[in-house]
Each structure stands twice: as structure tokens, then as C-alpha cells.
Amino acid sequence: MCEDFLVYLFGYGSILWRPGFPFIRKFNAYIKGYKRMFYQGSTDHRGTPDAPGRVVTLIKQPDDYEKDDWITWGTVYCIPDEEAEVILKNLDYREKGGYQRIETDIFINGKEGSHGKAILYVATTLNEEYLGDDTMDNIANQIFRSVGPSGRNLDYLLKLAASLRKMEVSDEHVFELETRVLEMMRIHNIPYHHEGKTNGMTADSPLTATSSSSSDIVASETLMLQKKYFVEPKGTLVIDDGAVQAISQRAKSLLPVGVVQVIGEFDCDSLVSIMDLNRQEISRGISNYSSKELSLLVGTHSGKIISVLGFSRGEAVVTNKNLILNNTFFSYRIHMDYYL
Ligand code: SIN
């Protein structure tokens, strides 16, 4: 049986700039009904039990709030399901300061309806370290002063803001705090320069000097994982322009009707390269059908699969969840370094 094999993990805080675990691919997505807020106390990472720092959690939209503008952007990391148990156990430890795992729908630009479920970590209002709301001045002050085993609280805020900027998404609460903290840093002669953002001081950014040893290990594990799962396509599917549009810009699954040619011999569940009519590779993915089956299905409408094959493994040749290069903006370009 060909089944989806990736677990989605949604990060919206420190997981954005330091996932700390290997993953096969990632893409940006948003969740509905939650807002990212610096409402969680941190005594084990960015503060101490005597002087807690503040980190982000997600606050649930009140039941009586009618507008649907409560959304939070983050990054979805795709992990093979057999690796997920170990990765989640490690994350449970890292997020032990009040966070619990939940599952919710994720959404992507340009697609109506859920793009699937993702696991995420949320610190609820009931956990002991929860701090909740305060004035923006007080929150900014607390972030400015606090330091914990993982470093300065202000670096957590600045890295979060930089990550969101890189993703080209906005977050009023985070950016407002960033402005306030940068101003406090300026008053205290602490310089900040990072990717075009500066607080007017001149020395190098405190963020540029990062220790790379553990991130190097994770990067090489990511590489191994990606190689293990995705490096050698067993065959090629050539698809028409409509299918190219559907998978690269509308995040759709690849259907048999869009396949014009099948090259190579492969079993179901194999990695295949997906090319446009000019033989340019636009994506890769796990095929639900073997090459023999697909040669019978070329150009066939999904509703006719059973009458052609006598059975069906679903209406898609490659479900969108198993398309490797469907990153956030579904860019119609292959980036080899994205998965190698
Ligand atoms: C997350 O990053 O998704 C959880 C919150 C955090 O660790 O900052």
C-alpha cells in the first residue's frame, strides 16, 4: 500500500531559526485561530527561575471573536514518520518549560482549505511558567534584561524577527517589541546589525557570531536523511503545462491526466523525477503507481483509474504531501541545494 510517510512539524518560535533536528524539506505555512505572543515565561532557556525571560507561545482566538484575522505564520518541517518518534522526544525535552504538543491544520498561500495537519508545541495559559499579557514597555524591558542558559532573551526576539522578515511575513507584536528592544540597545550602546537591520550603532552584530558545531551536526544529519529518502529518482514522469501549473503554483497533487510520458521502470512507492514538456525537472515525488501501471494511465482521468487497472491506489499519481519541492511559494524552479 502506498501511503503518505511524512510527519509535519510546525515551528513558530525558536524552531524557525534553530530547528535542531534533521528534516527532509520545509515550507512556510500558517495556522488559523492563534496569535504568536511573548506570553510564556522562560526559566530554562532565556531566563532563570529568579528572573524569567519571555518567549513566544500561541494564544487561542476567543470564541466570541468573529473576524478571521488571527493567523500565525511559521515553517513546516517534513520528517519521515519512522524518524518522528525520536525527533519529537528530543523536542519534548527542549520544550519542557510548559509546552505541550498539539495538532492543527496548516494552510499555505494560494490554496483554499487545509494543507494537512501538523504537530506543534504550545504553552497554554494553565502551565506554571505562563506570564500572559503586560504592557509592551514591560514586556520589552523584561526581554531586554533577561539571560538564561540558551543566551540573551533579546537574541531570541531579534532572531525571531529576522526569521519572520526573511519569510516575508508580518507580525505586529513581534516587530513592535523588536523596535522597542533595539532602541533600548541603542541607548545602552549595544550595537545591532543583521541583514540590513540596524539600531544605528557601529560594531558587528551580536547575532553574527554563532556557534556552529551543533547546527553542523544537524545539517549533516539533514543531508543524510535527504539522501536516504530522495537522492536517486528511479524514473521520470513528463507532465503537461496544466499539471506543471497545478503542482508548482497551486500546490495540487499530480493526477494521471497530466502525465504525458513515463520513462524508466519503477515500482509503486518509488521516487520519481517530474519534468515539464521541455524536459526540465520541476519537482520530485513518491509515485503511488508503478511505471507499468502508469504507462496504462497516461492522460487518464482519475475517475477511470479503476476501469483501466482494475484497482486504485488513489486519484493522485503523486500526492502533494509527497512532492518534494512544493516549498512555500511553489516556485517553479528546482534548487538542487534544497535537498542535497
Ligand atoms: C516553536 O518554536 O515552535 C515553539 C516555541 C519556541 O521554542 O520558541
GROMACS .gro file of C-alpha atoms and ligand atoms in nm:
model
  348
    1MET     CA    1   0.000   0.000   0.000
    2CYS     CA    2   0.143   0.344  -0.088
    3GLU     CA    3   0.089   0.583   0.199
    4ASP     CA    4   0.198   0.932   0.299
    5PHE     CA    5   0.508   0.893   0.505
    6LEU     CA    6   0.592   1.241   0.624
    7VAL     CA    7   0.509   1.394   0.958
    8TYR     CA    8   0.463   1.772   0.951
    9LEU     CA    9   0.604   1.974   1.237
   10PHE     CA   10   0.511   2.343   1.258
   11GLY     CA   11   0.761   2.581   1.421
   12TYR     CA   12   0.676   2.942   1.501
   13GLY     CA   13   0.937   3.038   1.764
   14SER     CA   14   1.295   2.922   1.816
   15ILE     CA   15   1.229   2.626   1.586
   16LEU     CA   16   1.231   2.879   1.298
   17TRP     CA   17   1.600   2.964   1.327
   18ARG     CA   18   1.723   2.659   1.516
   19PRO     CA   19   1.519   2.352   1.436
   20GLY     CA   20   1.791   2.135   1.586
   21PHE     CA   21   1.669   1.819   1.410
   22PRO     CA   22   1.715   1.680   1.061
   23PHE     CA   23   1.431   1.715   0.815
   24ILE     CA   24   1.371   1.634   0.453
   25ARG     CA   25   1.228   1.962   0.339
   26LYS     CA   26   1.050   2.263   0.480
   27PHE     CA   27   0.795   2.515   0.363
   28ASN     CA   28   0.622   2.815   0.511
   29ALA     CA   29   0.262   2.786   0.619
   30TYR     CA   30   0.017   2.945   0.859
   31ILE     CA   31  -0.226   2.824   1.119
   32LYS     CA   32  -0.564   2.979   1.192
   33GLY     CA   33  -0.719   3.081   1.523
   34TYR     CA   34  -0.393   3.155   1.706
   35LYS     CA   35  -0.168   3.457   1.766
   36ARG     CA   36   0.204   3.441   1.848
   37MET     CA   37   0.270   3.631   2.172
   38PHE     CA   38   0.560   3.675   2.413
   39TYR     CA   39   0.342   3.550   2.694
   40GLN     CA   40   0.536   3.242   2.808
   41GLY     CA   41   0.788   3.271   3.093
   42SER     CA   42   1.125   3.107   3.033
   43THR     CA   43   1.326   2.986   3.330
   44ASP     CA   44   1.530   2.720   3.148
   45HIS     CA   45   1.633   2.886   2.819
   46ARG     CA   46   1.613   3.266   2.816
   47GLY     CA   47   1.583   3.341   3.185
   48THR     CA   48   1.623   3.180   3.525
   49PRO     CA   49   1.374   3.077   3.795
   50ASP     CA   50   1.455   3.400   3.981
   51ALA     CA   51   1.439   3.621   3.672
   52PRO     CA   52   1.231   3.456   3.399
   53GLY     CA   53   1.262   3.572   3.041
   54ARG     CA   54   0.978   3.580   2.790
   55VAL     CA   55   0.938   3.356   2.485
   56VAL     CA   56   0.653   3.306   2.241
   57THR     CA   57   0.353   3.084   2.272
   58LEU     CA   58   0.026   3.076   2.078
   59ILE     CA   59  -0.285   3.237   2.220
   60LYS     CA   60  -0.614   3.090   2.108
   61GLN     CA   61  -0.866   3.317   1.940
   62PRO     CA   62  -1.153   3.394   2.182
   63ASP     CA   63  -1.477   3.212   2.095
   64ASP     CA   64  -1.670   3.539   2.069
   65TYR     CA   65  -1.416   3.699   1.831
   66GLU     CA   66  -1.572   3.698   1.486
   67LYS     CA   67  -1.307   3.817   1.238
   68ASP     CA   68  -1.072   3.558   1.088
   69ASP     CA   69  -0.753   3.766   1.115
   70TRP     CA   70  -0.598   3.551   1.389
   71ILE     CA   71  -0.334   3.366   1.195
   72THR     CA   72   0.026   3.278   1.270
   73TRP     CA   73   0.292   3.214   1.008
   74GLY     CA   74   0.563   2.959   1.069
   75THR     CA   75   0.767   2.690   0.898
   76VAL     CA   76   0.660   2.331   0.845
   77TYR     CA   77   0.939   2.074   0.868
   78CYS     CA   78   0.878   1.740   0.698
   79ILE     CA   79   1.013   1.439   0.883
   80PRO     CA   80   0.986   1.076   0.774
   81ASP     CA   81   0.742   0.910   1.012
   82GLU     CA   82   0.987   0.647   1.131
   83GLU     CA   83   1.225   0.922   1.247
   84ALA     CA   84   0.949   1.127   1.408
   85GLU     CA   85   0.935   0.947   1.742
   86VAL     CA   86   1.298   1.022   1.829
   87ILE     CA   87   1.282   1.379   1.696
   88LEU     CA   88   0.965   1.455   1.892
   89LYS     CA   89   1.110   1.303   2.211
   90ASN     CA   90   1.409   1.538   2.183
   91LEU     CA   91   1.178   1.831   2.116
   92ASP     CA   92   0.960   1.733   2.413
   93TYR     CA   93   1.272   1.773   2.626
   94ARG     CA   94   1.371   2.105   2.469
   95GLU     CA   95   1.017   2.241   2.503
   96LYS     CA   96   0.962   2.103   2.851
   97GLY     CA   97   0.923   2.450   3.008
   98GLY     CA   98   0.543   2.449   2.987
   99TYR     CA   99   0.488   2.348   2.625
  100GLN     CA  100   0.269   2.063   2.512
  101ARG     CA  101   0.219   1.902   2.173
  102ILE     CA  102  -0.099   1.968   1.981
  103GLU     CA  103  -0.204   1.903   1.625
  104THR     CA  104  -0.373   2.155   1.400
  105ASP     CA  105  -0.447   2.229   1.034
  106ILE     CA  106  -0.190   2.417   0.831
  107PHE     CA  107  -0.261   2.644   0.536
  108ILE     CA  108  -0.048   2.773   0.252
  109ASN     CA  109  -0.073   3.071   0.024
  110GLY     CA  110  -0.283   3.026  -0.284
  111LYS     CA  111  -0.467   2.718  -0.164
  112GLU     CA  112  -0.809   2.709  -0.009
  113GLY     CA  113  -0.864   2.460   0.268
  114SER     CA  114  -0.623   2.274   0.490
  115HIS     CA  115  -0.290   2.155   0.350
  116GLY     CA  116  -0.278   1.884   0.617
  117LYS     CA  117  -0.222   1.852   0.990
  118ALA     CA  118   0.094   1.949   1.170
  119ILE     CA  119   0.226   1.891   1.520
  120LEU     CA  120   0.330   2.198   1.716
  121TYR     CA  121   0.429   2.297   2.066
  122VAL     CA  122   0.207   2.535   2.262
  123ALA     CA  123   0.238   2.663   2.617
  124THR     CA  124  -0.117   2.702   2.745
  125THR     CA  125  -0.237   2.962   2.993
  126LEU     CA  126  -0.253   2.687   3.257
  127ASN     CA  127   0.117   2.599   3.275
  128GLU     CA  128   0.315   2.721   3.577
  129GLU     CA  129   0.554   2.941   3.381
  130TYR     CA  130   0.286   3.122   3.183
  131LEU     CA  131   0.311   3.500   3.231
  132GLY     CA  132   0.042   3.634   2.999
  133ASP     CA  133  -0.018   3.991   2.895
  134ASP     CA  134   0.154   4.304   3.020
  135THR     CA  135   0.225   4.647   2.873
  136MET     CA  136   0.454   4.645   2.568
  137ASP     CA  137   0.704   4.851   2.769
  138ASN     CA  138   0.719   4.593   3.046
  139ILE     CA  139   0.746   4.300   2.805
  140ALA     CA  140   1.025   4.475   2.609
  141ASN     CA  141   1.206   4.557   2.934
  142GLN     CA  142   1.187   4.200   3.056
  143ILE     CA  143   1.320   4.071   2.724
  144PHE     CA  144   1.598   4.330   2.725
  145ARG     CA  145   1.724   4.234   3.074
  146SER     CA  146   1.680   3.855   3.081
  147VAL     CA  147   1.950   3.598   3.019
  148GLY     CA  148   1.933   3.220   3.057
  149PRO     CA  149   2.125   2.901   2.970
  150SER     CA  150   2.041   2.940   2.598
  151GLY     CA  151   2.159   3.302   2.590
  152ARG     CA  152   2.017   3.651   2.597
  153ASN     CA  153   1.644   3.687   2.572
  154LEU     CA  154   1.689   3.978   2.333
  155ASP     CA  155   1.870   3.749   2.088
  156TYR     CA  156   1.564   3.521   2.088
  157LEU     CA  157   1.345   3.819   1.995
  158LEU     CA  158   1.584   3.955   1.732
  159LYS     CA  159   1.635   3.614   1.571
  160LEU     CA  160   1.261   3.558   1.562
  161ALA     CA  161   1.200   3.896   1.397
  162ALA     CA  162   1.483   3.833   1.147
  163SER     CA  163   1.340   3.490   1.062
  164LEU     CA  164   0.992   3.635   1.002
  165ARG     CA  165   1.136   3.910   0.786
  166LYS     CA  166   1.323   3.651   0.582
  167MET     CA  167   0.996   3.462   0.535
  168GLU     CA  168   0.840   3.793   0.422
  169VAL     CA  169   0.563   3.769   0.677
  170SER     CA  170   0.450   4.029   0.922
  171ASP     CA  171   0.382   4.005   1.294
  172GLU     CA  172   0.288   4.332   1.462
  173HIS     CA  173   0.352   4.212   1.818
  174VAL     CA  174   0.700   4.076   1.740
  175PHE     CA  175   0.809   4.371   1.525
  176GLU     CA  176   0.683   4.625   1.779
  177LEU     CA  177   0.885   4.454   2.053
  178GLU     CA  178   1.187   4.437   1.823
  179THR     CA  179   1.167   4.816   1.766
  180ARG     CA  180   1.148   4.882   2.140
  181VAL     CA  181   1.433   4.647   2.229
  182LEU     CA  182   1.657   4.782   1.951
  183GLU     CA  183   1.601   5.130   2.091
  184MET     CA  184   1.694   5.011   2.443
  185MET     CA  185   2.007   4.852   2.297
  186ARG     CA  186   2.095   5.178   2.125
  187ILE     CA  187   2.052   5.374   2.450
  188HIS     CA  188   2.278   5.121   2.624
  189ASN     CA  189   2.539   5.129   2.346
  190ILE     CA  190   2.475   4.771   2.238
  191PRO     CA  191   2.517   4.753   1.859
  192TYR     CA  192   2.295   4.552   1.628
  193HIS     CA  193   2.340   4.490   1.257
  194HIS     CA  194   2.176   4.199   1.088
  195GLU     CA  195   2.080   4.159   0.724
  196GLY     CA  196   2.016   4.527   0.663
  197LYS     CA  197   1.851   4.588   1.001
  198THR     CA  198   2.049   4.811   1.235
  199ASN     CA  199   1.997   5.012   1.551
  200GLY     CA  200   2.241   5.280   1.440
  201MET     CA  201   2.540   5.153   1.640
  202THR     CA  202   2.855   5.061   1.452
  203ALA     CA  203   3.023   4.741   1.577
  204ASP     CA  204   2.939   4.392   1.447
  205SER     CA  205   2.608   4.232   1.522
  206PRO     CA  206   2.584   4.014   1.831
  207LEU     CA  207   2.398   3.773   1.607
  208THR     CA  208   2.671   3.720   1.353
  209ALA     CA  209   2.890   3.518   1.588
  210THR     CA  210   2.701   3.191   1.617
  211SER     CA  211   2.847   2.869   1.741
  212SER     CA  212   2.807   2.627   1.457
  213SER     CA  213   2.908   2.290   1.597
  214SER     CA  214   2.562   2.152   1.687
  215SER     CA  215   2.400   2.311   1.383
  216ASP     CA  216   2.671   2.150   1.167
  217ILE     CA  217   2.577   1.809   1.305
  218VAL     CA  218   2.209   1.872   1.236
  219ALA     CA  219   2.289   1.998   0.886
  220SER     CA  220   2.482   1.681   0.807
  221GLU     CA  221   2.203   1.464   0.954
  222THR     CA  222   1.956   1.653   0.736
  223LEU     CA  223   2.173   1.582   0.437
  224MET     CA  224   2.189   1.210   0.521
  225LEU     CA  225   1.814   1.194   0.567
  226GLN     CA  226   1.750   1.374   0.241
  227LYS     CA  227   1.994   1.145   0.061
  228LYS     CA  228   1.841   0.836   0.214
  229TYR     CA  229   1.493   0.933   0.103
  230PHE     CA  230   1.532   1.143  -0.202
  231VAL     CA  231   1.855   1.138  -0.394
  232GLU     CA  232   1.815   0.888  -0.675
  233PRO     CA  233   1.493   0.906  -0.875
  234LYS     CA  234   1.402   0.567  -1.019
  235GLY     CA  235   1.225   0.710  -1.322
  236THR     CA  236   1.076   1.019  -1.479
  237LEU     CA  237   0.727   1.148  -1.539
  238VAL     CA  238   0.686   1.409  -1.811
  239ILE     CA  239   0.382   1.625  -1.743
  240ASP     CA  240   0.184   1.883  -1.940
  241ASP     CA  241   0.169   2.259  -1.875
  242GLY     CA  242  -0.159   2.238  -1.684
  243ALA     CA  243  -0.010   1.986  -1.443
  244VAL     CA  244   0.304   2.199  -1.403
  245GLN     CA  245   0.086   2.494  -1.301
  246ALA     CA  246  -0.123   2.280  -1.070
  247ILE     CA  247   0.167   2.131  -0.875
  248SER     CA  248   0.407   2.423  -0.876
  249GLN     CA  249   0.170   2.713  -0.821
  250ARG     CA  250  -0.146   2.570  -0.674
  251ALA     CA  251   0.004   2.300  -0.453
  252LYS     CA  252  -0.211   2.032  -0.614
  253SER     CA  253  -0.135   1.663  -0.636
  254LEU     CA  254  -0.013   1.525  -0.967
  255LEU     CA  255  -0.301   1.345  -1.141
  256PRO     CA  256  -0.268   1.086  -1.421
  257VAL     CA  257  -0.448   1.316  -1.664
  258GLY     CA  258  -0.146   1.550  -1.656
  259VAL     CA  259   0.114   1.280  -1.726
  260VAL     CA  260   0.223   1.260  -2.089
  261GLN     CA  261   0.514   1.016  -2.070
  262VAL     CA  262   0.664   0.765  -1.829
  263ILE     CA  263   1.038   0.698  -1.854
  264GLY     CA  264   1.220   0.414  -1.677
  265GLU     CA  265   1.098   0.114  -1.479
  266PHE     CA  266   0.996   0.158  -1.119
  267ASP     CA  267   0.770   0.010  -0.855
  268CYS     CA  268   0.498   0.190  -0.668
  269ASP     CA  269   0.636   0.400  -0.379
  270SER     CA  270   0.946   0.497  -0.580
  271LEU     CA  271   1.098   0.839  -0.602
  272VAL     CA  272   1.044   0.985  -0.949
  273SER     CA  273   1.167   1.296  -1.119
  274ILE     CA  274   0.889   1.517  -1.257
  275MET     CA  275   0.969   1.712  -1.574
  276ASP     CA  276   0.786   1.961  -1.789
  277LEU     CA  277   0.749   1.927  -2.166
  278ASN     CA  278   1.095   2.085  -2.215
  279ARG     CA  279   1.243   1.807  -2.000
  280GLN     CA  280   1.325   2.050  -1.724
  281GLU     CA  281   1.294   1.895  -1.379
  282ILE     CA  282   1.044   2.087  -1.172
  283SER     CA  283   0.988   1.855  -0.881
  284ARG     CA  284   1.038   1.508  -0.741
  285GLY     CA  285   0.797   1.292  -0.553
  286ILE     CA  286   0.691   0.946  -0.447
  287SER     CA  287   0.476   0.776  -0.708
  288ASN     CA  288   0.168   0.588  -0.591
  289TYR     CA  289   0.180   0.377  -0.908
  290SER     CA  290   0.449   0.168  -1.077
  291SER     CA  291   0.583   0.258  -1.422
  292LYS     CA  292   0.385  -0.032  -1.578
  293GLU     CA  293   0.064   0.090  -1.421
  294LEU     CA  294   0.138   0.449  -1.517
  295SER     CA  295   0.202   0.366  -1.880
  296LEU     CA  296  -0.161   0.250  -1.888
  297LEU     CA  297  -0.279   0.559  -1.701
  298VAL     CA  298  -0.113   0.831  -1.912
  299GLY     CA  299  -0.371   1.105  -1.979
  300THR     CA  300  -0.645   0.917  -1.792
  301HIS     CA  301  -0.898   1.097  -1.573
  302SER     CA  302  -0.870   0.986  -1.211
  303GLY     CA  303  -1.229   0.860  -1.209
  304LYS     CA  304  -1.132   0.599  -1.472
  305ILE     CA  305  -0.832   0.451  -1.287
  306ILE     CA  306  -1.031   0.151  -1.163
  307SER     CA  307  -1.172   0.073  -1.504
  308VAL     CA  308  -0.820   0.085  -1.658
  309LEU     CA  309  -0.625  -0.100  -1.387
  310GLY     CA  310  -0.897  -0.293  -1.208
  311PHE     CA  311  -0.792  -0.130  -0.880
  312SER     CA  312  -0.690   0.211  -0.749
  313ARG     CA  313  -0.434   0.345  -0.507
  314GLY     CA  314  -0.596   0.684  -0.502
  315GLU     CA  315  -0.670   0.950  -0.759
  316ALA     CA  316  -0.322   1.105  -0.749
  317VAL     CA  317  -0.005   0.974  -0.909
  318VAL     CA  318   0.193   1.177  -0.654
  319THR     CA  319   0.000   1.335  -0.367
  320ASN     CA  320   0.102   1.694  -0.292
  321LYS     CA  321   0.227   1.590   0.051
  322ASN     CA  322   0.481   1.367  -0.119
  323LEU     CA  323   0.603   1.624  -0.368
  324ILE     CA  324   0.945   1.726  -0.254
  325LEU     CA  325   0.983   2.071  -0.393
  326ASN     CA  326   0.649   2.220  -0.305
  327ASN     CA  327   0.804   2.490  -0.089
  328THR     CA  328   0.613   2.793   0.035
  329PHE     CA  329   0.574   2.986  -0.279
  330PHE     CA  330   0.571   2.684  -0.504
  331SER     CA  331   0.843   2.841  -0.707
  332TYR     CA  332   0.868   2.687  -1.047
  333ARG     CA  333   1.239   2.622  -1.013
  334ILE     CA  334   1.450   2.341  -0.883
  335HIS     CA  335   1.711   2.429  -0.623
  336MET     CA  336   1.948   2.136  -0.604
  337ASP     CA  337   2.088   2.257  -0.273
  338TYR     CA  338   1.738   2.245  -0.131
  339TYR     CA  339   1.753   1.875  -0.084
  340LEU     CA  340   2.114   1.772  -0.145
  341SIN     C1  341   0.837   2.683   1.842
  341SIN     O1  342   0.944   2.734   1.810
  341SIN     O2  343   0.759   2.637   1.756
  341SIN     C2  344   0.798   2.667   1.988
  341SIN     C3  345   0.831   2.783   2.073
  341SIN     C4  346   0.979   2.804   2.095
  341SIN     O3  347   1.051   2.708   2.123
  341SIN     O4  348   1.023   2.918   2.086
   0.00000   0.00000   0.00000
